[in-house]
Coordinates of N, CA, C and O in Angstrom, one line a residue:
M1 N 14.2 -3.4 7.0 CA 13.7 -2.3 6.2 C 14.4 -1.0 6.4 O 14.5 -0.6 7.6
D2 N 14.8 -0.3 5.4 CA 15.7 0.9 5.7 C 14.6 1.9 5.3 O 13.9 2.0 4.0
A3 N 14.4 3.2 6.0 CA 13.8 4.5 5.6 C 14.5 4.9 4.6 O 15.8 5.0 4.7
V4 N 13.8 5.7 3.7 CA 14.5 6.5 2.7 C 15.0 7.7 3.3 O 14.0 8.4 4.1
P5 N 16.0 8.1 3.1 CA 16.7 9.2 3.8 C 15.9 10.3 3.7 O 15.4 10.9 2.6
G6 N 15.6 11.0 4.7 CA 15.0 12.3 4.6 C 13.7 12.3 4.8 O 12.7 13.3 4.6
D7 N 13.0 11.1 4.9 CA 11.6 10.7 4.7 C 11.0 9.9 5.7 O 10.2 9.0 5.6
E8 N 11.9 9.5 7.0 CA 11.4 8.7 7.8 C 10.2 9.1 8.7 O 10.1 9.4 9.8
G9 N 8.9 8.7 8.0 CA 7.7 8.9 8.9 C 7.3 10.3 8.9 O 6.6 10.7 9.9
S10 N 8.1 11.4 8.2 CA 7.7 12.5 8.5 C 6.9 13.1 7.6 O 6.4 12.5 6.4
T11 N 6.3 14.7 7.8 CA 5.3 15.1 6.9 C 5.9 15.6 5.7 O 7.4 15.9 6.0
A12 N 5.3 16.0 4.8 CA 6.3 16.9 3.7 C 6.6 18.1 4.3 O 6.3 18.7 5.2
S13 N 7.7 18.7 3.3 CA 8.3 19.7 4.0 C 7.2 20.9 4.1 O 6.2 20.8 3.1
G14 N 7.4 21.7 4.6 CA 6.5 23.1 4.6 C 4.9 22.5 5.4 O 4.2 23.2 5.2
G15 N 5.1 21.5 6.2 CA 3.9 21.0 6.9 C 2.7 20.4 6.0 O 1.3 20.6 6.0
G16 N 3.0 19.7 5.0 CA 2.0 19.4 3.8 C 1.4 18.0 4.5 O 1.6 17.6 5.8
P17 N 0.8 17.4 3.7 CA 0.3 16.0 4.1 C 1.2 15.0 4.5 O 2.3 15.0 4.1
P18 N 0.8 14.1 5.5 CA 1.7 13.2 6.0 C 2.0 12.1 4.7 O 1.4 11.9 3.9
R19 N 3.3 11.8 4.9 CA 3.9 10.7 3.9 C 4.9 10.1 4.6 O 5.8 10.6 5.6
T20 N 5.4 8.9 4.1 CA 6.7 7.9 4.6 C 6.9 7.3 3.3 O 6.1 6.8 2.5
S21 N 8.3 6.7 3.4 CA 8.6 5.8 2.4 C 9.7 4.9 3.2 O 10.3 5.3 4.0
A22 N 9.9 3.7 2.6 CA 10.8 2.7 2.9 C 11.4 1.8 1.8 O 10.6 1.4 1.2
A23 N 12.8 1.8 1.8 CA 13.4 0.8 0.9 C 13.5 -0.5 1.6 O 13.8 -0.8 2.8
L24 N 12.9 -1.6 0.9 CA 12.9 -3.0 1.4 C 13.6 -3.9 0.4 O 13.6 -4.0 -0.6
D25 N 14.8 -3.9 1.0 CA 16.0 -4.7 0.5 C 16.8 -5.8 1.3 O 16.8 -5.5 2.6
G26 N 17.0 -6.7 0.7 CA 17.8 -8.1 1.6 C 17.0 -8.8 2.3 O 15.7 -8.7 2.5
P27 N 17.8 -9.7 2.9 CA 16.8 -10.9 3.4 C 16.1 -10.3 4.8 O 14.9 -10.8 5.3
S28 N 16.2 -9.4 5.4 CA 15.8 -8.7 6.7 C 14.3 -8.0 6.4 O 13.9 -7.7 7.2
A29 N 14.2 -7.5 4.9 CA 13.2 -6.8 4.7 C 12.0 -7.9 4.8 O 11.7 -8.7 3.8
S30 N 11.0 -7.5 5.7 CA 9.8 -8.7 5.7 C 8.5 -7.9 5.2 O 8.3 -6.7 5.2
I31 N 7.6 -8.7 4.8 CA 6.1 -8.0 4.7 C 5.6 -7.6 5.9 O 4.9 -6.7 6.0
A32 N 5.9 -8.2 7.1 CA 5.6 -7.8 8.1 C 6.0 -6.5 8.5 O 5.0 -5.7 9.1
D33 N 7.3 -6.1 8.5 CA 7.8 -4.7 8.6 C 6.9 -3.7 7.7 O 6.7 -2.7 8.1
A34 N 6.4 -3.9 6.4 CA 5.8 -3.1 5.7 C 4.6 -3.2 6.1 O 4.1 -1.7 6.0
R35 N 3.8 -4.0 6.6 CA 2.6 -3.7 7.2 C 2.5 -3.1 8.4 O 1.8 -1.9 8.6
R36 N 3.5 -2.9 9.2 CA 3.9 -2.2 10.4 C 4.2 -0.6 10.1 O 3.7 -0.1 10.6
L37 N 4.8 -0.4 8.9 CA 5.1 0.9 8.5 C 3.8 1.5 8.2 O 3.4 2.8 8.7
A38 N 2.9 0.7 7.6 CA 1.5 1.2 7.0 C 0.8 1.5 8.3 O -0.2 2.7 8.6
V39 N 0.8 0.5 9.3 CA 0.0 0.9 10.5 C 0.3 2.1 11.4 O -0.5 3.0 11.7
D40 N 1.8 2.4 11.6 CA 2.4 3.4 12.2 C 2.0 4.7 11.6 O 1.7 5.9 12.1
F41 N 2.2 4.8 9.9 CA 1.7 5.8 9.5 C 0.3 6.4 9.8 O 0.4 7.5 9.9
L42 N -0.4 5.3 9.7 CA -1.8 5.6 9.7 C -2.2 6.0 11.1 O -2.9 7.0 11.4
T43 N -1.6 5.4 11.8 CA -1.6 5.8 13.4 C -1.3 7.3 13.7 O -1.7 7.9 14.1
S44 N -0.3 7.6 13.2 CA 0.4 8.8 13.1 C -0.5 9.7 12.4 O -0.7 11.0 13.1
A45 N -1.1 9.6 11.3 CA -1.9 10.6 10.8 C -3.2 10.9 11.7 O -3.7 11.8 11.7
R46 N -3.7 9.7 12.3 CA -4.7 9.7 13.1 C -4.3 10.9 14.3 O -5.0 11.8 14.7
T47 N -3.3 10.6 15.1 CA -3.0 11.2 16.4 C -2.4 12.5 16.2 O -2.7 13.5 16.8
E48 N -1.2 12.6 15.4 CA -0.6 13.7 15.0 C -1.3 14.9 13.7 O -1.1 15.8 14.1
H49 N -1.9 14.2 13.2 CA -2.6 15.0 12.0 C -4.0 15.3 12.3 O -4.8 15.9 11.5
A50 N -4.7 14.7 13.3 CA -6.1 14.5 13.6 C -6.9 14.1 12.5 O -8.1 14.7 12.1
L51 N -6.4 13.2 11.6 CA -7.1 12.9 10.5 C -8.2 11.6 10.8 O -7.6 10.7 11.6
P52 N -9.4 11.5 10.4 CA -10.3 10.5 10.9 C -10.1 9.2 10.0 O -11.0 8.9 9.3
I53 N -9.0 8.6 10.4 CA -8.7 7.3 9.8 C -9.5 6.2 10.5 O -9.3 5.7 11.7
A54 N -10.1 5.8 9.6 CA -11.3 4.7 10.0 C -10.2 3.3 10.1 O -9.5 3.0 9.2
E55 N -10.9 2.3 11.1 CA -10.3 1.0 11.3 C -10.3 0.2 10.1 O -9.3 -0.4 10.0
R56 N -11.3 0.3 9.3 CA -11.4 -0.4 8.2 C -10.5 0.1 7.2 O -9.7 -0.9 6.7
A57 N -10.2 1.4 7.1 CA -9.0 1.7 6.2 C -7.7 1.5 6.5 O -6.8 1.0 5.8
L58 N -7.6 1.1 7.8 CA -6.3 0.5 8.4 C -5.9 -0.8 8.0 O -4.7 -0.9 7.6
E59 N -7.1 -1.5 8.3 CA -6.9 -2.8 7.8 C -6.9 -3.1 5.9 O -6.1 -3.9 5.7
I60 N -7.5 -2.4 5.7 CA -7.3 -2.6 4.1 C -6.2 -2.2 3.5 O -5.5 -2.8 2.8
T61 N -5.5 -1.1 4.1 CA -4.2 -0.6 3.7 C -3.1 -1.8 4.1 O -2.4 -2.0 3.2
Q62 N -3.2 -2.2 5.2 CA -2.4 -3.4 5.4 C -2.5 -4.4 4.6 O -1.4 -4.9 4.1
L63 N -3.5 -4.8 4.0 CA -3.6 -6.0 3.2 C -3.2 -5.6 2.0 O -2.5 -6.2 1.1
V64 N -3.6 -4.2 1.2 CA -2.9 -3.9 0.0 C -1.1 -3.8 -0.1 O -0.8 -4.2 -0.7
V65 N -0.9 -3.3 1.2 CA 0.6 -3.1 1.2 C 1.2 -4.4 1.2 O 1.9 -4.9 0.4
S66 N 0.6 -5.3 1.9 CA 0.9 -6.8 2.1 C 1.0 -7.6 0.5 O 2.0 -8.1 0.0
E67 N 0.0 -7.3 -0.3 CA 0.0 -7.9 -1.5 C 1.0 -7.2 -2.4 O 1.5 -7.9 -3.3
L68 N 0.9 -5.9 -2.5 CA 1.5 -5.1 -3.5 C 3.2 -5.6 -3.3 O 3.9 -5.8 -4.0
V69 N 3.6 -5.4 -2.0 CA 5.1 -5.7 -1.5 C 5.4 -7.3 -2.0 O 6.3 -7.3 -2.2
T70 N 4.5 -8.2 -1.5 CA 4.7 -9.6 -1.8 C 5.1 -9.8 -3.1 O 5.9 -10.5 -3.6
N71 N 4.2 -9.3 -4.0 CA 4.4 -9.6 -5.4 C 5.7 -8.5 -6.0 O 6.4 -9.3 -6.6
A72 N 6.0 -7.5 -5.4 CA 7.3 -6.9 -5.8 C 8.4 -7.8 -5.4 O 9.4 -8.0 -6.4
R73 N 8.4 -8.4 -4.2 CA 9.6 -9.0 -3.6 C 10.0 -10.3 -4.3 O 10.9 -10.8 -4.6
K74 N 8.5 -11.0 -4.9 CA 8.5 -12.3 -5.5 C 9.3 -12.3 -6.9 O 9.8 -13.4 -7.2
Y75 N 8.8 -11.2 -7.5 CA 8.9 -11.1 -9.0 C 10.0 -10.3 -9.4 O 10.4 -10.2 -10.8
A76 N 10.5 -9.5 -8.7 CA 11.5 -8.3 -9.2 C 12.7 -8.5 -8.4 O 12.7 -8.7 -7.2
P77 N 13.6 -8.5 -9.2 CA 15.2 -8.4 -8.5 C 15.4 -7.1 -8.1 O 15.1 -6.0 -8.2
G78 N 16.1 -7.4 -6.6 CA 16.6 -6.3 -6.0 C 15.6 -5.3 -5.2 O 14.9 -6.0 -4.8
P79 N 16.0 -4.4 -4.9 CA 15.0 -3.3 -3.7 C 13.7 -3.1 -4.2 O 13.4 -3.1 -5.4
V80 N 12.8 -3.2 -3.4 CA 11.4 -2.4 -3.5 C 11.3 -1.2 -2.6 O 11.6 -1.3 -1.4
V81 N 10.6 -0.1 -3.2 CA 10.5 1.2 -2.2 C 8.8 1.1 -2.2 O 7.9 0.9 -3.1
L82 N 8.4 1.0 -0.9 CA 6.9 1.4 -0.5 C 6.9 2.9 0.0 O 7.7 3.3 1.0
S83 N 6.0 3.6 -0.6 CA 5.7 4.8 -0.2 C 4.2 5.2 0.1 O 3.3 4.4 -0.5
L84 N 4.0 5.8 1.4 CA 2.4 5.9 1.6 C 2.5 7.5 1.8 O 3.3 8.1 2.5
R85 N 1.2 8.0 1.6 CA 1.2 9.4 1.8 C -0.3 9.9 1.8 O -1.4 8.9 1.3
I86 N -1.2 10.7 2.4 CA -2.4 11.1 2.4 C -2.4 12.2 1.2 O -1.8 13.2 1.2
V87 N -3.5 11.8 0.4 CA -4.0 12.7 -0.7 C -5.3 12.8 -0.5 O -6.1 12.2 -1.0
G88 N -5.8 14.2 -0.2 CA -7.3 14.4 0.0 C -7.6 13.5 1.1 O -7.3 13.5 2.0
T89 N -8.8 12.8 0.9 CA -9.4 12.0 1.6 C -8.7 10.6 1.6 O -9.3 9.6 1.9
M90 N -7.8 10.2 0.9 CA -7.4 9.0 0.3 C -5.8 8.6 0.9 O -5.2 9.7 1.2
V91 N -5.6 7.3 1.1 CA -4.1 6.7 1.6 C -3.7 6.2 0.1 O -4.5 5.6 -0.6
E92 N -2.5 6.9 -0.1 CA -2.0 6.4 -1.5 C -0.9 5.4 -1.1 O -0.1 5.8 -0.3
V93 N -1.0 4.2 -1.9 CA 0.2 3.2 -1.3 C 0.9 3.1 -2.8 O 0.4 2.5 -3.6
A94 N 1.9 3.3 -2.7 CA 2.9 3.1 -4.1 C 3.9 2.2 -3.8 O 4.7 2.4 -2.8
V95 N 4.1 1.3 -4.8 CA 5.3 0.2 -4.5 C 6.1 0.3 -5.8 O 5.5 0.1 -6.7
W96 N 7.3 0.7 -5.7 CA 8.2 0.7 -7.0 C 9.1 -0.5 -7.0 O 9.6 -1.1 -5.8
D97 N 9.4 -1.3 -8.3 CA 10.2 -2.3 -8.1 C 11.0 -2.1 -9.4 O 10.7 -1.4 -10.3
S98 N 12.1 -2.9 -9.6 CA 13.0 -3.0 -11.0 C 12.6 -3.5 -12.0 O 13.0 -3.5 -13.2
D99 N 11.7 -4.6 -11.8 CA 11.1 -5.2 -13.0 C 10.1 -4.2 -14.1 O 8.9 -3.8 -13.5
P100 N 10.5 -4.2 -15.3 CA 9.5 -3.3 -16.2 C 8.2 -4.1 -16.7 O 7.4 -3.5 -16.9
A101 N 8.3 -5.3 -16.3 CA 7.1 -6.3 -16.7 C 5.9 -5.8 -16.0 O 5.9 -5.6 -14.8
L102 N 4.7 -5.2 -16.4 CA 3.5 -4.9 -15.7 C 2.7 -6.1 -15.4 O 2.6 -6.9 -16.2
P103 N 2.3 -6.0 -14.1 CA 1.3 -7.1 -13.7 C 0.1 -7.1 -14.3 O -0.6 -5.9 -14.7
T104 N -0.5 -7.9 -14.6 CA -1.9 -7.9 -15.0 C -2.9 -9.3 -14.1 O -2.5 -10.0 -13.7
A105 N -3.9 -8.8 -13.9 CA -5.0 -9.7 -13.2 C -5.3 -11.0 -13.9 O -5.5 -10.7 -15.3
R106 N -5.3 -11.9 -13.6 CA -5.5 -13.4 -14.1 C -7.0 -13.3 -14.3 O -7.8 -13.1 -13.5
T107 N -7.4 -14.4 -15.3 CA -8.7 -14.6 -15.1 C -9.0 -15.6 -14.1 O -8.4 -16.4 -13.5
A108 N -10.5 -15.2 -13.5 CA -10.8 -16.1 -12.5 C -10.7 -17.4 -12.7 O -11.2 -18.1 -13.8
D109 N -10.3 -18.3 -11.8 CA -10.0 -19.6 -11.7 C -10.4 -20.3 -10.4 O -9.2 -20.0 -9.6
P110 N -11.3 -20.8 -10.0 CA -11.6 -21.4 -8.6 C -10.6 -22.3 -8.2 O -10.3 -22.7 -6.9
Q111 N -10.1 -23.0 -9.3 CA -9.1 -24.1 -8.9 C -7.5 -23.6 -8.7 O -6.6 -24.1 -8.1
R112 N -7.5 -22.2 -9.1 CA -6.1 -21.6 -8.9 C -5.7 -21.2 -7.2 O -6.6 -20.9 -6.7
V113 N -4.8 -21.7 -6.9 CA -4.2 -21.4 -5.5 C -3.2 -20.3 -5.9 O -2.0 -20.4 -6.4
G114 N -3.5 -19.3 -5.0 CA -2.5 -18.3 -5.0 C -2.7 -17.2 -6.3 O -3.6 -17.6 -7.3
Q115 N -1.9 -16.2 -6.5 CA -1.8 -15.3 -7.5 C -3.0 -14.7 -7.9 O -3.6 -14.4 -8.9
H116 N -3.6 -14.2 -6.7 CA -4.8 -13.3 -6.6 C -4.8 -11.8 -6.0 O -5.6 -11.1 -6.1
G117 N -3.5 -11.6 -5.9 CA -3.2 -10.3 -5.2 C -3.6 -9.3 -6.0 O -4.2 -8.2 -5.3
L118 N -3.4 -9.0 -7.3 CA -3.8 -7.9 -8.0 C -5.5 -7.8 -8.1 O -5.8 -6.7 -7.9
E119 N -5.9 -9.2 -7.8 CA -7.5 -9.0 -8.0 C -8.2 -8.5 -6.8 O -8.8 -7.7 -6.6
I120 N -7.2 -8.8 -5.7 CA -7.7 -8.5 -4.3 C -7.4 -6.8 -4.1 O -8.4 -6.2 -3.9
V121 N -6.4 -6.5 -4.5 CA -6.1 -5.0 -4.5 C -7.1 -4.2 -5.3 O -7.5 -3.1 -5.1
H122 N -7.3 -4.6 -6.7 CA -8.2 -4.0 -7.5 C -9.6 -3.8 -6.9 O -10.5 -3.0 -6.9
A123 N -10.0 -5.0 -6.0 CA -11.4 -4.9 -5.4 C -11.7 -4.1 -4.2 O -12.4 -3.5 -3.9
L124 N -10.5 -3.8 -3.3 CA -10.2 -2.9 -2.2 C -10.2 -1.5 -2.3 O -10.7 -0.5 -1.6
A125 N -9.3 -1.2 -3.3 CA -8.8 0.1 -3.8 C -10.0 1.0 -4.5 O -10.5 0.3 -5.4
Q126 N -10.0 2.3 -4.3 CA -10.8 3.2 -5.4 C -10.3 3.2 -6.6 O -11.1 3.7 -7.5
D127 N -8.9 3.2 -6.6 CA -8.0 3.4 -8.0 C -7.1 2.5 -8.1 O -6.5 2.6 -6.5
L128 N -6.7 1.9 -8.9 CA -5.3 1.2 -9.1 C -4.8 1.7 -10.4 O -5.2 1.5 -11.5
Q129 N -3.2 2.0 -10.2 CA -2.6 2.3 -11.7 C -1.2 1.7 -11.7 O -0.5 1.3 -10.4
V130 N -0.9 1.0 -12.8 CA 0.3 0.5 -12.8 C 1.1 1.2 -14.1 O 0.5 1.3 -15.1
R131 N 2.2 1.6 -13.9 CA 3.0 2.2 -15.1 C 4.4 2.1 -14.7 O 5.0 1.9 -13.9
R132 N 5.1 2.1 -16.0 CA 6.6 2.1 -16.3 C 7.1 3.2 -15.6 O 6.4 4.3 -15.9
E133 N 8.5 3.1 -15.1 CA 9.1 4.1 -15.0 C 10.4 4.2 -15.6 O 10.9 3.1 -16.3
A134 N 11.3 5.1 -15.6 CA 12.8 5.1 -16.2 C 13.4 3.7 -15.8 O 13.7 3.2 -16.7
V135 N 13.1 3.2 -14.6 CA 13.7 1.9 -14.5 C 12.4 1.3 -13.6 O 12.0 1.9 -12.5
G136 N 12.1 0.0 -14.0 CA 11.1 -0.8 -13.4 C 9.7 -0.3 -13.5 O 9.4 0.3 -14.6
K137 N 8.8 -0.3 -12.7 CA 7.5 0.0 -12.7 C 6.8 0.3 -11.1 O 7.5 0.2 -10.1
R138 N 6.0 1.2 -11.0 CA 5.3 1.7 -9.9 C 3.8 1.3 -9.9 O 3.2 1.5 -11.0
V139 N 3.3 0.6 -9.0 CA 1.9 0.3 -8.6 C 1.4 1.3 -7.5 O 1.9 1.0 -6.5
T140 N 0.3 1.8 -7.9 CA 0.0 2.9 -6.8 C -1.8 2.6 -6.8 O -2.6 2.2 -7.7
A141 N -2.3 2.4 -5.5 CA -3.5 2.1 -5.2 C -4.1 3.4 -4.1 O -3.2 3.8 -3.4
L142 N -5.2 3.6 -4.3 CA -5.7 4.8 -3.7 C -6.9 4.1 -2.7 O -7.7 3.5 -3.0
I143 N -7.0 4.4 -1.4 CA -7.7 4.0 -0.4 C -8.3 4.9 0.2 O -7.7 5.7 0.8
A144 N -9.7 5.0 0.3 CA -10.5 5.9 1.0 C -10.1 5.7 2.5 O -10.2 4.5 3.0
Y145 N -9.9 6.9 3.3 CA -9.5 6.6 4.7 C -10.7 6.7 5.7 O -10.6 6.7 6.9
V146 N -11.7 7.6 5.1 CA -12.9 7.7 5.9 C -14.0 6.5 5.7 O -14.2 6.2 4.5
D147 N -14.3 5.9 6.8 CA -15.7 4.8 6.6 C -17.0 5.8 6.4 O -17.3 6.2 7.2
E148 N -17.4 5.8 5.3 CA -18.7 6.6 5.0 C -19.8 5.3 5.0 O -20.8 5.9 4.8
S149 N -19.6 4.2 5.6 CA -20.8 3.4 5.9 C -21.8 3.9 7.0 O -21.4 4.7 7.9
P150 N -23.1 3.6 7.0 CA -24.0 4.5 8.3 C -23.7 4.0 9.5 O -23.4 2.7 9.7
G151 N -23.4 5.0 10.5 CA -23.2 4.8 11.9 C -21.6 4.6 12.0 O -21.3 4.1 13.2
A152 N -20.7 4.6 11.2 CA -19.4 4.1 11.3 C -18.4 5.5 11.7 O -18.8 6.5 11.3
G153 N -17.7 5.2 12.7 CA -17.0 6.5 13.3 C -15.4 6.0 12.8 O -15.2 5.2 11.8
T154 N -14.5 6.9 13.4 CA -13.1 6.6 13.1 C -12.6 5.1 13.5 O -11.8 4.7 12.9
Q155 N -13.3 4.5 14.5 CA -13.0 3.2 14.8 C -13.4 2.2 13.7 O -13.2 1.1 13.5
G156 N -14.7 2.4 13.2 CA -15.4 1.8 12.1 C -15.8 0.3 12.8 O -15.7 0.1 13.9
A157 N -16.4 -0.1 12.0 CA -17.3 -1.5 12.2 C -16.4 -2.5 11.5 O -16.1 -2.4 10.6
P158 N -16.5 -3.7 12.3 CA -15.7 -4.8 11.8 C -16.4 -5.2 10.2 O -17.4 -5.3 10.4
W159 N -15.4 -5.6 9.4 CA -16.2 -6.1 8.0 C -15.8 -7.4 7.9 O -16.1 -8.1 7.4

């Protein structure tokens, strides 16, 4: 996993909201690396920016990153770019790949094994957008980082 030059876990220029990106290319780029990037990013947002990142948001973000990056690596040729940033009270997870074909959630089928990634992301994210780019497509999910369930703190209750 290679960090995108000039954006290696840094905040936006001028002290803006936290953001990071990484290009996932080649056989050494693993889904585990993408999940680690998400954990490191949100841990940094918690400690360095004093944002109340709930444990639940950390877990959901890892799952969303895993599903989106897995799909991109599986179906698109070439590199994948994972971008994470804080937008208001949301974690924005964006995954770009070079395949222009837009993914669609499949019809529910209890007999189907696998291919539930987009359904999972749609269920967990507050918003999910898929759009074509000049080259390829970008799938973006927004996840609330504050756990608003009763009695939840930044460490959150297990779900």
